[in-house]
Amino acid sequence: MSGIKQLANQTVWYGLSNIVGRFVNYLLNPILTYIYAPEQFGDISILYAYAAFLNIIFTYGMETSYFRFNQQIEEKKVFNTGLTSLIISTTIFSLILLLPAQHVANFMEIGQHPEYVMYVVAIVALDTLAVLPFSKIRFEGRPRKFALIKLLNILMNVGLIIFFLFVCKPLQEKGGTGFLSSIYKPDIGIGYVFIAGVIASAFTLLFLSKELSEYRPSFNKKLFLELLIYSTPLIVVGFGGVINETIDRFMIVHRFNGTITASKAANGIYSANNKLAILIVIFIQTFRMGAEPFFFKNSTKENAKETYSRIMNFFVIASCLCFLGVVLFLDVWKYFMGINKHPEYLDGLYIVPVLMLSKLFLGIYYNLSIWYKLTNRNNIGALITFIGATITIIINYIFIPSMGFLACAIANFVCYGSMMAISYFLGQRHYPIPYEWKKCIVYILVAYGLYLMHQALRNTNQNIIIVHGTGILLMTAFMFYVGKKEKSELIKIPLLKKLYRGV
């Protein structure tokens, strides 16, 4: 249980930056969807999708390689060689990608603004240089500093966007002639969202100056090749992951049955509703921040596999609570889109439960994926991701013209469900872990059943007090059910032990 406590402690701090930061960032959703119509919000989402692809190219799995090889080689050597390679490659990639910016902008149907592409490249380049300093902080077990810097980055980013759009923009529109009004240029449009990102990423590097000061330019060719060989399959995994998460934005624009404006609007509606899965996404990413170094550090312990199994149980339980926290209260979450000014965003609300289940499957897959990382079978992980990406592309390509963005949600569900199943069966062959799958499946089915019950009530009763009150009761019922099933584990936690005694 001490291992789980250690993971929980680190996850709390990583979660602080992730949860608070992402919720602050999430507040941009109602702001941006209020200011921008779906077609403009669609442009923002497709540029972020482009950034996600570039991030895989620029970092090429060096973060995970750093964690892996620190177990075998002196940390300084890994850090110096890894950061040297990232500095060189980032410079080369940036120069190469800035040249065809106009062509990329044309592909994304924003040909009149190639500078948007340049802003994205700048953000990715700066963030890449921060990858290993952040990894160093995580590996050395300093989650508080990690949390603080991440929060400062997000607060600065959001603060600048609000400054540009709610201070400078109104002053300019009122005909102001001062300095603040001169900052805002209408022709830049959504570019201010990305200019804020460039500034925030630049300041993040300054906040990491202590870690960067420990860098000594050196390059061990043999070590670099080992790092690259280990990370190469992870690049494929990363690309597959980005395809699964973001390729639908590009495909909606090019496969949607309608005009370019209509396809951009559909993309904006889909992207805005996709963000309503924020709770489970935050939890998954928070968990990964603490879990990856924890799994590597504890892989040699005698009871490692049993620990991984218990962690899976709690992960599924927490994910189910996140699922219920969103789908039972969609009438509240929908206001995190600018529906008062742009009610068309509501057209995509019905896909949120499907997306939530998809994210749950993805989280379980991330848990399962530790087997191929610990056994150096990253090539199998790459194959699984390739299968998932193929499923995503095929379903989207075939069904977007007839089903619209519903096809994207279904593609996510089928893709992550397939990846989860394949990873489990292969993992049990190469690195068997005694997962309590029957229990996990029951938790998911119970959570989904509670959602269906609530949906049936919502369809027949529009009284908000009754609908929301029932939602609270159903969540409470799920927690009591879990508390009974997991009593032997939960009672080991001092605070919960007192609660059990009081019941």
Short mmCIF file of C-alpha atoms in Angstrom, two decimals:
data_model
loop_
_atom_site.label_atom_id
_atom_site.label_comp_id
_atom_site.label_asym_id
_atom_site.label_seq_id
_atom_site.Cartn_x
_atom_site.Cartn_y
_atom_site.Cartn_z
CA MET A 1 0.00 0.00 0.00
CA SER A 2 3.02 2.33 0.56
CA GLY A 3 3.69 2.31 -3.18
CA ILE A 4 0.14 3.41 -3.91
CA LYS A 5 0.45 6.15 -1.26
CA GLN A 6 3.63 7.39 -2.95
CA LEU A 7 1.86 7.48 -6.31
CA ALA A 8 -1.15 9.19 -4.76
CA ASN A 9 1.05 11.87 -3.15
CA GLN A 10 2.78 12.70 -6.43
CA THR A 11 -0.47 12.50 -8.38
CA VAL A 12 -2.04 15.06 -6.01
CA TRP A 13 0.61 17.62 -6.89
CA TYR A 14 0.66 16.83 -10.58
CA GLY A 15 -3.10 16.92 -10.38
CA LEU A 16 -3.05 20.34 -8.73
CA SER A 17 -1.39 21.88 -11.76
CA ASN A 18 -3.40 19.75 -14.15
CA ILE A 19 -6.81 20.16 -12.56
CA VAL A 20 -6.57 23.82 -11.57
CA GLY A 21 -4.66 24.74 -14.70
CA ARG A 22 -6.95 22.90 -17.08
CA PHE A 23 -10.06 24.25 -15.40
CA VAL A 24 -8.67 27.75 -15.76
CA ASN A 25 -7.83 26.91 -19.36
CA TYR A 26 -11.23 25.27 -19.72
CA LEU A 27 -12.84 28.58 -18.84
CA LEU A 28 -11.61 29.70 -22.24
CA ASN A 29 -14.16 27.37 -23.81
CA PRO A 30 -17.20 29.50 -22.90
CA ILE A 31 -15.18 32.65 -23.63
CA LEU A 32 -13.96 31.60 -27.06
CA THR A 33 -17.25 29.97 -28.05
CA TYR A 34 -19.02 33.18 -27.03
CA ILE A 35 -16.71 35.44 -29.02
CA TYR A 36 -16.22 33.17 -32.00
CA ALA A 37 -18.85 31.43 -34.10
CA PRO A 38 -18.46 27.65 -34.63
CA GLU A 39 -16.56 28.07 -37.92
CA GLN A 40 -13.94 30.32 -36.24
CA PHE A 41 -13.70 28.03 -33.24
CA GLY A 42 -13.21 25.22 -35.74
CA ASP A 43 -10.15 27.04 -37.11
CA ILE A 44 -8.72 27.28 -33.60
CA SER A 45 -9.27 23.56 -33.01
CA ILE A 46 -7.62 22.52 -36.27
CA LEU A 47 -4.56 24.66 -35.48
CA TYR A 48 -4.29 22.98 -32.08
CA ALA A 49 -4.56 19.64 -33.88
CA TYR A 50 -1.64 20.70 -36.09
CA ALA A 51 0.32 21.58 -32.94
CA ALA A 52 -0.33 18.10 -31.55
CA PHE A 53 1.18 16.49 -34.65
CA LEU A 54 4.20 18.79 -34.53
CA ASN A 55 4.73 18.01 -30.86
CA ILE A 56 5.31 14.33 -31.68
CA ILE A 57 7.81 15.21 -34.39
CA PHE A 58 9.71 17.72 -32.26
CA THR A 59 9.99 15.61 -29.07
CA TYR A 60 10.28 12.14 -30.73
CA GLY A 61 9.64 10.24 -27.49
CA MET A 62 12.64 11.71 -25.64
CA GLU A 63 10.67 12.21 -22.43
CA THR A 64 9.94 8.50 -21.94
CA SER A 65 13.48 7.57 -23.03
CA TYR A 66 14.81 9.90 -20.35
CA PHE A 67 12.82 8.10 -17.64
CA ARG A 68 13.81 4.68 -18.94
CA PHE A 69 17.58 5.23 -19.24
CA ASN A 70 17.94 7.08 -15.96
CA GLN A 71 17.53 3.68 -14.34
CA GLN A 72 20.69 2.43 -16.07
CA ILE A 73 22.91 5.46 -16.85
CA GLU A 74 23.95 8.55 -14.91
CA GLU A 75 21.14 11.10 -15.07
CA LYS A 76 23.38 14.00 -16.14
CA LYS A 77 24.59 12.16 -19.22
CA VAL A 78 21.05 11.32 -20.29
CA PHE A 79 19.85 14.87 -19.64
CA ASN A 80 22.72 16.56 -21.49
CA THR A 81 22.65 14.26 -24.51
CA GLY A 82 18.86 14.34 -24.73
CA LEU A 83 18.61 18.13 -24.47
CA THR A 84 21.43 18.67 -26.97
CA SER A 85 19.61 16.51 -29.51
CA LEU A 86 16.34 18.38 -28.89
CA ILE A 87 17.98 21.79 -29.31
CA ILE A 88 19.56 20.80 -32.63
CA SER A 89 16.50 19.03 -34.02
CA THR A 90 14.10 21.77 -32.88
CA THR A 91 16.14 24.38 -34.73
CA ILE A 92 16.17 22.27 -37.90
CA PHE A 93 12.48 21.32 -37.73
CA SER A 94 11.41 24.91 -37.09
CA LEU A 95 13.33 26.26 -40.07
CA ILE A 96 11.96 23.53 -42.34
CA LEU A 97 8.34 23.99 -41.22
CA LEU A 98 8.31 27.77 -41.47
CA LEU A 99 9.05 27.64 -45.20
CA PRO A 100 5.82 25.87 -46.35
CA ALA A 101 3.57 27.75 -43.89
CA GLN A 102 1.39 29.05 -46.72
CA HIS A 103 0.79 25.55 -48.10
CA VAL A 104 -0.11 24.21 -44.66
CA ALA A 105 -2.51 27.13 -44.15
CA ASN A 106 -4.13 26.39 -47.51
CA PHE A 107 -4.67 22.74 -46.51
CA MET A 108 -6.37 23.86 -43.30
CA GLU A 109 -8.57 26.28 -45.29
CA ILE A 110 -7.01 29.34 -43.58
CA GLY A 111 -4.82 30.35 -46.50
CA GLN A 112 -5.25 34.06 -45.80
CA HIS A 113 -3.43 33.65 -42.46
CA PRO A 114 -0.15 31.70 -42.83
CA GLU A 115 1.12 33.55 -39.76
CA TYR A 116 -1.19 31.35 -37.64
CA VAL A 117 0.89 28.35 -38.68
CA MET A 118 4.08 30.22 -37.73
CA TYR A 119 2.70 30.99 -34.27
CA VAL A 120 1.94 27.30 -33.75
CA VAL A 121 5.46 26.27 -34.80
CA ALA A 122 6.91 28.80 -32.34
CA ILE A 123 4.79 27.44 -29.47
CA VAL A 124 5.77 23.84 -30.22
CA ALA A 125 9.47 24.74 -30.49
CA LEU A 126 9.50 26.53 -27.13
CA ASP A 127 7.51 23.77 -25.44
CA THR A 128 9.92 21.14 -26.81
CA LEU A 129 12.88 22.83 -25.14
CA ALA A 130 10.97 22.63 -21.84
CA VAL A 131 10.24 18.88 -22.10
CA LEU A 132 13.41 17.51 -20.48
CA PRO A 133 13.66 20.20 -17.78
CA PHE A 134 10.10 19.27 -16.77
CA SER A 135 11.01 15.57 -16.95
CA LYS A 136 14.00 16.22 -14.71
CA ILE A 137 11.73 17.82 -12.12
CA ARG A 138 9.37 14.83 -12.25
CA PHE A 139 12.16 12.26 -12.03
CA GLU A 140 13.70 14.00 -9.03
CA GLY A 141 10.34 13.90 -7.28
CA ARG A 142 9.66 17.64 -7.11
CA PRO A 143 5.99 17.77 -8.06
CA ARG A 144 5.40 21.11 -6.28
CA LYS A 145 7.75 23.02 -8.56
CA PHE A 146 6.31 21.19 -11.56
CA ALA A 147 2.81 22.23 -10.51
CA LEU A 148 3.76 25.86 -9.91
CA ILE A 149 5.44 26.37 -13.29
CA LYS A 150 2.63 24.63 -15.17
CA LEU A 151 0.08 26.80 -13.40
CA LEU A 152 2.01 29.99 -14.15
CA ASN A 153 2.15 29.01 -17.82
CA ILE A 154 -1.59 28.42 -18.05
CA LEU A 155 -2.51 31.50 -16.03
CA MET A 156 -0.30 33.67 -18.21
CA ASN A 157 -1.73 32.14 -21.38
CA VAL A 158 -5.34 32.60 -20.30
CA GLY A 159 -4.63 36.02 -18.83
CA LEU A 160 -3.12 37.28 -22.07
CA ILE A 161 -6.03 35.97 -24.13
CA ILE A 162 -8.48 37.77 -21.85
CA PHE A 163 -6.30 40.89 -22.03
CA PHE A 164 -6.26 40.87 -25.83
CA LEU A 165 -9.95 40.04 -26.33
CA PHE A 166 -11.63 41.81 -23.39
CA VAL A 167 -9.39 44.82 -22.83
CA CYS A 168 -7.63 45.72 -26.06
CA LYS A 169 -10.37 44.59 -28.48
CA PRO A 170 -13.23 46.65 -26.93
CA LEU A 171 -11.00 49.73 -26.72
CA GLN A 172 -10.08 49.39 -30.39
CA GLU A 173 -13.73 48.87 -31.40
CA LYS A 174 -14.71 52.04 -29.53
CA GLY A 175 -12.22 54.01 -31.59
CA GLY A 176 -9.62 54.40 -28.88
CA THR A 177 -6.28 55.93 -29.83
CA GLY A 178 -4.21 54.92 -26.80
CA PHE A 179 -1.51 52.29 -26.48
CA LEU A 180 -3.83 49.47 -25.36
CA SER A 181 -6.25 49.96 -28.24
CA SER A 182 -3.34 50.00 -30.69
CA ILE A 183 -2.30 46.50 -29.58
CA TYR A 184 -5.40 44.92 -31.10
CA LYS A 185 -5.50 44.58 -34.88
CA PRO A 186 -8.79 43.12 -36.24
CA ASP A 187 -6.96 41.47 -39.13
CA ILE A 188 -5.08 39.20 -36.71
CA GLY A 189 -8.39 37.66 -35.55
CA ILE A 190 -7.96 34.33 -33.76
CA GLY A 191 -4.19 34.81 -33.97
CA TYR A 192 -4.24 36.45 -30.54
CA VAL A 193 -5.07 33.06 -29.02
CA PHE A 194 -1.76 31.75 -30.34
CA ILE A 195 0.28 34.90 -29.70
CA ALA A 196 -0.64 34.47 -26.04
CA GLY A 197 0.65 30.89 -26.24
CA VAL A 198 3.99 32.00 -27.69
CA ILE A 199 4.54 34.52 -24.89
CA ALA A 200 3.51 32.05 -22.15
CA SER A 201 5.79 29.31 -23.52
CA ALA A 202 8.73 31.73 -23.67
CA PHE A 203 8.25 32.69 -20.03
CA THR A 204 8.01 29.01 -19.06
CA LEU A 205 11.59 28.53 -20.25
CA LEU A 206 12.62 31.39 -17.97
CA PHE A 207 10.89 29.69 -15.04
CA LEU A 208 12.93 26.55 -15.83
CA SER A 209 16.21 28.46 -15.76
CA LYS A 210 17.55 26.46 -12.78
CA GLU A 211 17.13 23.15 -14.58
CA LEU A 212 18.48 24.62 -17.80
CA SER A 213 21.50 25.99 -15.93
CA GLU A 214 22.47 22.40 -15.08
CA TYR A 215 22.66 21.61 -18.77
CA ARG A 216 26.15 21.09 -20.16
CA PRO A 217 26.34 20.91 -23.96
CA SER A 218 27.53 17.40 -24.74
CA PHE A 219 26.52 14.68 -27.12
CA ASN A 220 27.17 10.99 -26.57
CA LYS A 221 26.48 9.42 -29.95
CA LYS A 222 26.13 5.89 -28.59
CA LEU A 223 23.74 7.00 -25.86
CA PHE A 224 21.72 9.08 -28.32
CA LEU A 225 21.29 6.09 -30.62
CA GLU A 226 20.09 4.00 -27.66
CA LEU A 227 17.64 6.73 -26.68
CA LEU A 228 16.42 7.01 -30.27
CA ILE A 229 16.10 3.26 -30.79
CA TYR A 230 14.02 3.01 -27.62
CA SER A 231 11.86 6.00 -28.51
CA THR A 232 11.31 5.29 -32.22
CA PRO A 233 8.33 2.96 -31.64
CA LEU A 234 7.00 5.57 -29.21
CA ILE A 235 7.02 8.09 -32.06
CA VAL A 236 4.68 5.78 -33.95
CA VAL A 237 2.62 5.41 -30.78
CA GLY A 238 2.55 9.18 -30.41
CA PHE A 239 1.51 9.72 -34.00
CA GLY A 240 -1.18 7.09 -33.65
CA GLY A 241 -2.42 8.74 -30.48
CA VAL A 242 -2.56 12.14 -32.14
CA ILE A 243 -4.34 10.64 -35.15
CA ASN A 244 -6.91 9.08 -32.84
CA GLU A 245 -7.40 12.33 -30.94
CA THR A 246 -7.18 14.98 -33.64
CA ILE A 247 -7.36 13.60 -37.19
CA ASP A 248 -11.14 13.89 -37.03
CA ARG A 249 -10.77 17.70 -37.01
CA PHE A 250 -9.03 17.59 -40.39
CA MET A 251 -11.40 14.95 -41.75
CA ILE A 252 -14.54 16.87 -40.79
CA VAL A 253 -13.27 19.85 -42.75
CA HIS A 254 -12.51 17.76 -45.84
CA ARG A 255 -15.18 15.00 -45.66
CA PHE A 256 -18.23 16.83 -44.28
CA ASN A 257 -21.14 16.91 -46.72
CA GLY A 258 -21.57 20.65 -47.15
CA THR A 259 -19.82 23.94 -47.83
CA ILE A 260 -16.45 24.88 -46.34
CA THR A 261 -18.22 27.21 -43.92
CA ALA A 262 -20.60 24.41 -42.86
CA SER A 263 -17.73 21.95 -42.40
CA LYS A 264 -15.81 24.45 -40.27
CA ALA A 265 -18.94 25.05 -38.19
CA ALA A 266 -19.41 21.29 -37.70
CA ASN A 267 -15.78 21.04 -36.63
CA GLY A 268 -16.27 23.86 -34.14
CA ILE A 269 -19.41 22.25 -32.66
CA TYR A 270 -17.68 18.88 -32.36
CA SER A 271 -14.56 20.40 -30.79
CA ALA A 272 -16.54 22.45 -28.26
CA ASN A 273 -18.57 19.42 -27.12
CA ASN A 274 -15.44 17.28 -27.03
CA LYS A 275 -14.10 19.65 -24.39
CA LEU A 276 -17.01 18.73 -22.11
CA ALA A 277 -15.17 15.47 -21.43
CA ILE A 278 -12.75 17.62 -19.42
CA LEU A 279 -13.18 15.79 -16.09
CA ILE A 280 -12.06 12.39 -17.29
CA VAL A 281 -9.34 13.87 -19.53
CA ILE A 282 -7.89 15.81 -16.59
CA PHE A 283 -7.89 12.71 -14.43
CA ILE A 284 -6.23 10.55 -17.09
CA GLN A 285 -3.47 13.08 -17.76
CA THR A 286 -2.92 13.69 -14.07
CA PHE A 287 -2.65 9.98 -13.46
CA ARG A 288 -0.14 9.56 -16.29
CA MET A 289 2.07 12.31 -14.89
CA GLY A 290 2.48 10.44 -11.63
CA ALA A 291 2.13 6.88 -12.91
CA GLU A 292 4.81 6.70 -15.62
CA PRO A 293 7.84 7.41 -13.39
CA PHE A 294 6.18 5.43 -10.57
CA PHE A 295 5.76 2.31 -12.73
CA PHE A 296 9.38 2.42 -13.87
CA LYS A 297 10.76 2.99 -10.37
CA ASN A 298 8.71 0.16 -8.85
CA SER A 299 9.08 -2.38 -11.67
CA THR A 300 11.76 -4.38 -9.83
CA LYS A 301 9.80 -4.74 -6.58
CA GLU A 302 8.46 -8.16 -5.65
CA ASN A 303 4.81 -7.14 -5.44
CA ALA A 304 4.87 -4.76 -8.42
CA LYS A 305 2.24 -6.62 -10.45
CA GLU A 306 -0.20 -6.81 -7.56
CA THR A 307 0.25 -3.08 -7.02
CA TYR A 308 -0.45 -2.37 -10.69
CA SER A 309 -3.64 -4.44 -10.43
CA ARG A 310 -4.93 -2.50 -7.43
CA ILE A 311 -4.09 0.77 -9.15
CA MET A 312 -6.19 -0.32 -12.14
CA ASN A 313 -9.19 -0.91 -9.86
CA PHE A 314 -8.99 2.56 -8.37
CA PHE A 315 -8.37 4.10 -11.78
CA VAL A 316 -11.56 2.55 -13.19
CA ILE A 317 -13.56 3.64 -10.15
CA ALA A 318 -12.32 7.23 -10.38
CA SER A 319 -12.93 7.29 -14.14
CA CYS A 320 -16.50 6.07 -13.65
CA LEU A 321 -17.08 8.87 -11.14
CA CYS A 322 -15.76 11.37 -13.69
CA PHE A 323 -18.07 9.86 -16.30
CA LEU A 324 -21.10 10.19 -14.02
CA GLY A 325 -20.04 13.69 -12.96
CA VAL A 326 -20.39 14.87 -16.54
CA VAL A 327 -23.21 12.84 -18.11
CA LEU A 328 -25.57 13.19 -15.13
CA PHE A 329 -25.19 16.96 -15.19
CA LEU A 330 -24.99 17.82 -18.88
CA ASP A 331 -27.65 20.48 -18.30
CA VAL A 332 -25.00 22.32 -16.28
CA TRP A 333 -21.92 21.54 -18.36
CA LYS A 334 -23.58 22.78 -21.55
CA TYR A 335 -23.19 26.35 -20.29
CA PHE A 336 -19.42 25.93 -20.65
CA MET A 337 -20.09 26.61 -24.31
CA GLY A 338 -21.21 30.02 -25.54
CA ILE A 339 -24.76 28.78 -26.12
CA ASN A 340 -26.40 32.09 -25.20
CA LYS A 341 -24.86 33.79 -28.22
CA HIS A 342 -24.27 30.70 -30.37
CA PRO A 343 -26.97 28.08 -29.48
CA GLU A 344 -25.84 25.94 -32.43
CA TYR A 345 -23.15 24.47 -30.16
CA LEU A 346 -25.95 22.48 -28.47
CA ASP A 347 -26.34 20.42 -31.65
CA GLY A 348 -23.42 18.24 -30.54
CA LEU A 349 -24.40 17.66 -26.91
CA TYR A 350 -25.72 14.15 -27.58
CA ILE A 351 -22.25 12.81 -28.46
CA VAL A 352 -20.72 13.67 -25.06
CA PRO A 353 -21.57 10.33 -23.31
CA VAL A 354 -20.00 8.40 -26.20
CA LEU A 355 -16.87 10.56 -25.99
CA MET A 356 -16.72 10.08 -22.21
CA LEU A 357 -16.76 6.29 -22.54
CA SER A 358 -14.10 6.56 -25.23
CA LYS A 359 -11.84 8.52 -22.87
CA LEU A 360 -12.44 5.93 -20.16
CA PHE A 361 -11.26 3.18 -22.53
CA LEU A 362 -8.25 5.32 -23.42
CA GLY A 363 -7.33 5.71 -19.77
CA ILE A 364 -7.50 1.96 -19.21
CA TYR A 365 -5.32 1.46 -22.28
CA TYR A 366 -2.70 3.84 -20.85
CA ASN A 367 -2.71 1.74 -17.68
CA LEU A 368 -2.28 -1.45 -19.66
CA SER A 369 0.46 -0.04 -21.88
CA ILE A 370 3.03 -0.25 -19.10
CA TRP A 371 3.68 -3.91 -20.00
CA TYR A 372 5.32 -3.16 -23.34
CA LYS A 373 7.35 -0.28 -21.91
CA LEU A 374 8.73 -2.40 -19.06
CA THR A 375 9.52 -5.33 -21.36
CA ASN A 376 11.08 -3.16 -24.10
CA ARG A 377 8.41 -4.19 -26.60
CA ASN A 378 7.53 -0.69 -27.71
CA ASN A 379 7.18 -2.02 -31.25
CA ILE A 380 4.06 -3.89 -30.14
CA GLY A 381 2.71 -0.69 -28.62
CA ALA A 382 3.33 0.99 -31.96
CA LEU A 383 1.43 -1.79 -33.74
CA ILE A 384 -1.55 -1.47 -31.40
CA THR A 385 -1.66 2.27 -31.93
CA PHE A 386 -1.35 1.80 -35.68
CA ILE A 387 -4.38 -0.51 -35.59
CA GLY A 388 -6.32 2.09 -33.61
CA ALA A 389 -5.33 4.87 -36.00
CA THR A 390 -6.40 2.76 -38.96
CA ILE A 391 -9.80 2.16 -37.36
CA THR A 392 -10.17 5.89 -36.70
CA ILE A 393 -9.32 6.91 -40.26
CA ILE A 394 -11.52 4.26 -41.91
CA ILE A 395 -14.63 4.96 -39.81
CA ASN A 396 -14.27 8.73 -40.19
CA TYR A 397 -13.60 8.54 -43.92
CA ILE A 398 -16.59 6.30 -44.62
CA PHE A 399 -19.19 7.75 -42.26
CA ILE A 400 -18.51 11.49 -41.86
CA PRO A 401 -20.32 12.34 -45.14
CA SER A 402 -23.53 10.64 -43.94
CA MET A 403 -23.30 10.91 -40.13
CA GLY A 404 -21.34 14.11 -39.58
CA PHE A 405 -19.43 14.47 -36.33
CA LEU A 406 -21.31 11.53 -34.76
CA ALA A 407 -18.99 9.36 -36.86
CA CYS A 408 -16.03 10.94 -35.06
CA ALA A 409 -17.42 10.00 -31.65
CA ILE A 410 -18.15 6.43 -32.78
CA ALA A 411 -14.66 6.16 -34.28
CA ASN A 412 -13.16 7.19 -30.93
CA PHE A 413 -15.25 4.61 -29.08
CA VAL A 414 -14.40 1.70 -31.41
CA CYS A 415 -10.75 2.70 -31.67
CA TYR A 416 -10.00 2.95 -27.93
CA GLY A 417 -12.12 -0.06 -27.09
CA SER A 418 -10.16 -2.15 -29.61
CA MET A 419 -6.79 -0.87 -28.40
CA MET A 420 -7.74 -1.61 -24.81
CA ALA A 421 -8.76 -5.20 -25.60
CA ILE A 422 -5.71 -5.94 -27.77
CA SER A 423 -3.28 -4.51 -25.21
CA TYR A 424 -4.84 -6.55 -22.42
CA PHE A 425 -4.62 -9.90 -24.21
CA LEU A 426 -1.07 -9.32 -25.48
CA GLY A 427 0.02 -8.01 -22.10
CA GLN A 428 -1.24 -11.12 -20.33
CA ARG A 429 0.95 -13.17 -22.64
CA HIS A 430 4.18 -11.18 -22.23
CA TYR A 431 3.82 -9.57 -18.78
CA PRO A 432 0.84 -11.10 -16.95
CA ILE A 433 -0.72 -8.87 -14.32
CA PRO A 434 -3.60 -10.22 -12.19
CA TYR A 435 -6.12 -7.52 -13.09
CA GLU A 436 -9.57 -7.94 -11.55
CA TRP A 437 -11.30 -7.47 -14.89
CA LYS A 438 -14.69 -8.81 -13.88
CA LYS A 439 -14.90 -6.23 -11.12
CA CYS A 440 -13.75 -3.41 -13.43
CA ILE A 441 -16.27 -4.35 -16.12
CA VAL A 442 -19.08 -4.41 -13.54
CA TYR A 443 -18.13 -0.91 -12.34
CA ILE A 444 -18.30 0.43 -15.90
CA LEU A 445 -21.62 -1.30 -16.61
CA VAL A 446 -23.13 -0.04 -13.35
CA ALA A 447 -22.02 3.53 -14.12
CA TYR A 448 -23.45 3.35 -17.63
CA GLY A 449 -26.68 1.81 -16.32
CA LEU A 450 -27.08 4.70 -13.87
CA TYR A 451 -26.62 7.13 -16.76
CA LEU A 452 -29.36 5.36 -18.78
CA MET A 453 -31.71 5.53 -15.79
CA HIS A 454 -31.05 9.23 -15.43
CA GLN A 455 -31.49 9.82 -19.15
CA ALA A 456 -34.88 8.09 -19.05
CA LEU A 457 -35.93 10.41 -16.21
CA ARG A 458 -34.64 13.49 -18.07
CA ASN A 459 -36.69 12.55 -21.14
CA THR A 460 -39.92 12.44 -19.11
CA ASN A 461 -39.31 15.14 -16.50
CA GLN A 462 -37.87 18.60 -17.14
CA ASN A 463 -37.91 19.75 -13.50
CA ILE A 464 -34.31 20.81 -12.85
CA ILE A 465 -34.48 20.12 -9.11
CA ILE A 466 -35.71 16.56 -9.67
CA VAL A 467 -33.25 15.89 -12.52
CA HIS A 468 -30.20 17.21 -10.67
CA GLY A 469 -31.28 15.79 -7.33
CA THR A 470 -31.61 12.36 -8.91
CA GLY A 471 -28.17 12.79 -10.45
CA ILE A 472 -26.67 13.43 -7.03
CA LEU A 473 -28.48 10.41 -5.57
CA LEU A 474 -27.24 8.15 -8.37
CA MET A 475 -23.64 9.29 -7.90
CA THR A 476 -23.95 8.72 -4.16
CA ALA A 477 -25.37 5.24 -4.80
CA PHE A 478 -22.40 4.41 -7.00
CA MET A 479 -19.96 5.54 -4.31
CA PHE A 480 -21.72 3.42 -1.69
CA TYR A 481 -21.61 0.45 -4.03
CA VAL A 482 -17.88 0.90 -4.61
CA GLY A 483 -17.27 1.48 -0.92
CA LYS A 484 -18.83 -1.87 -0.11
CA LYS A 485 -16.94 -3.74 -2.84
CA GLU A 486 -13.56 -2.17 -2.04
CA LYS A 487 -13.86 -2.04 1.74
CA SER A 488 -10.81 -4.26 2.32
CA GLU A 489 -8.62 -1.83 0.34
CA LEU A 490 -10.18 1.47 1.33
CA ILE A 491 -10.08 0.69 5.03
CA LYS A 492 -6.27 0.79 4.82
CA ILE A 493 -6.48 4.54 4.23
CA PRO A 494 -6.56 6.25 7.69
CA LEU A 495 -9.22 8.85 6.85
CA LEU A 496 -11.53 6.33 5.21
CA LYS A 497 -10.93 3.85 8.02
CA LYS A 498 -12.53 6.35 10.41
CA LEU A 499 -15.48 6.76 8.06
CA TYR A 500 -16.03 3.00 7.92
CA ARG A 501 -15.99 2.84 11.70
CA GLY A 502 -18.62 5.55 11.84
CA VAL A 503 -20.95 3.70 9.48
#
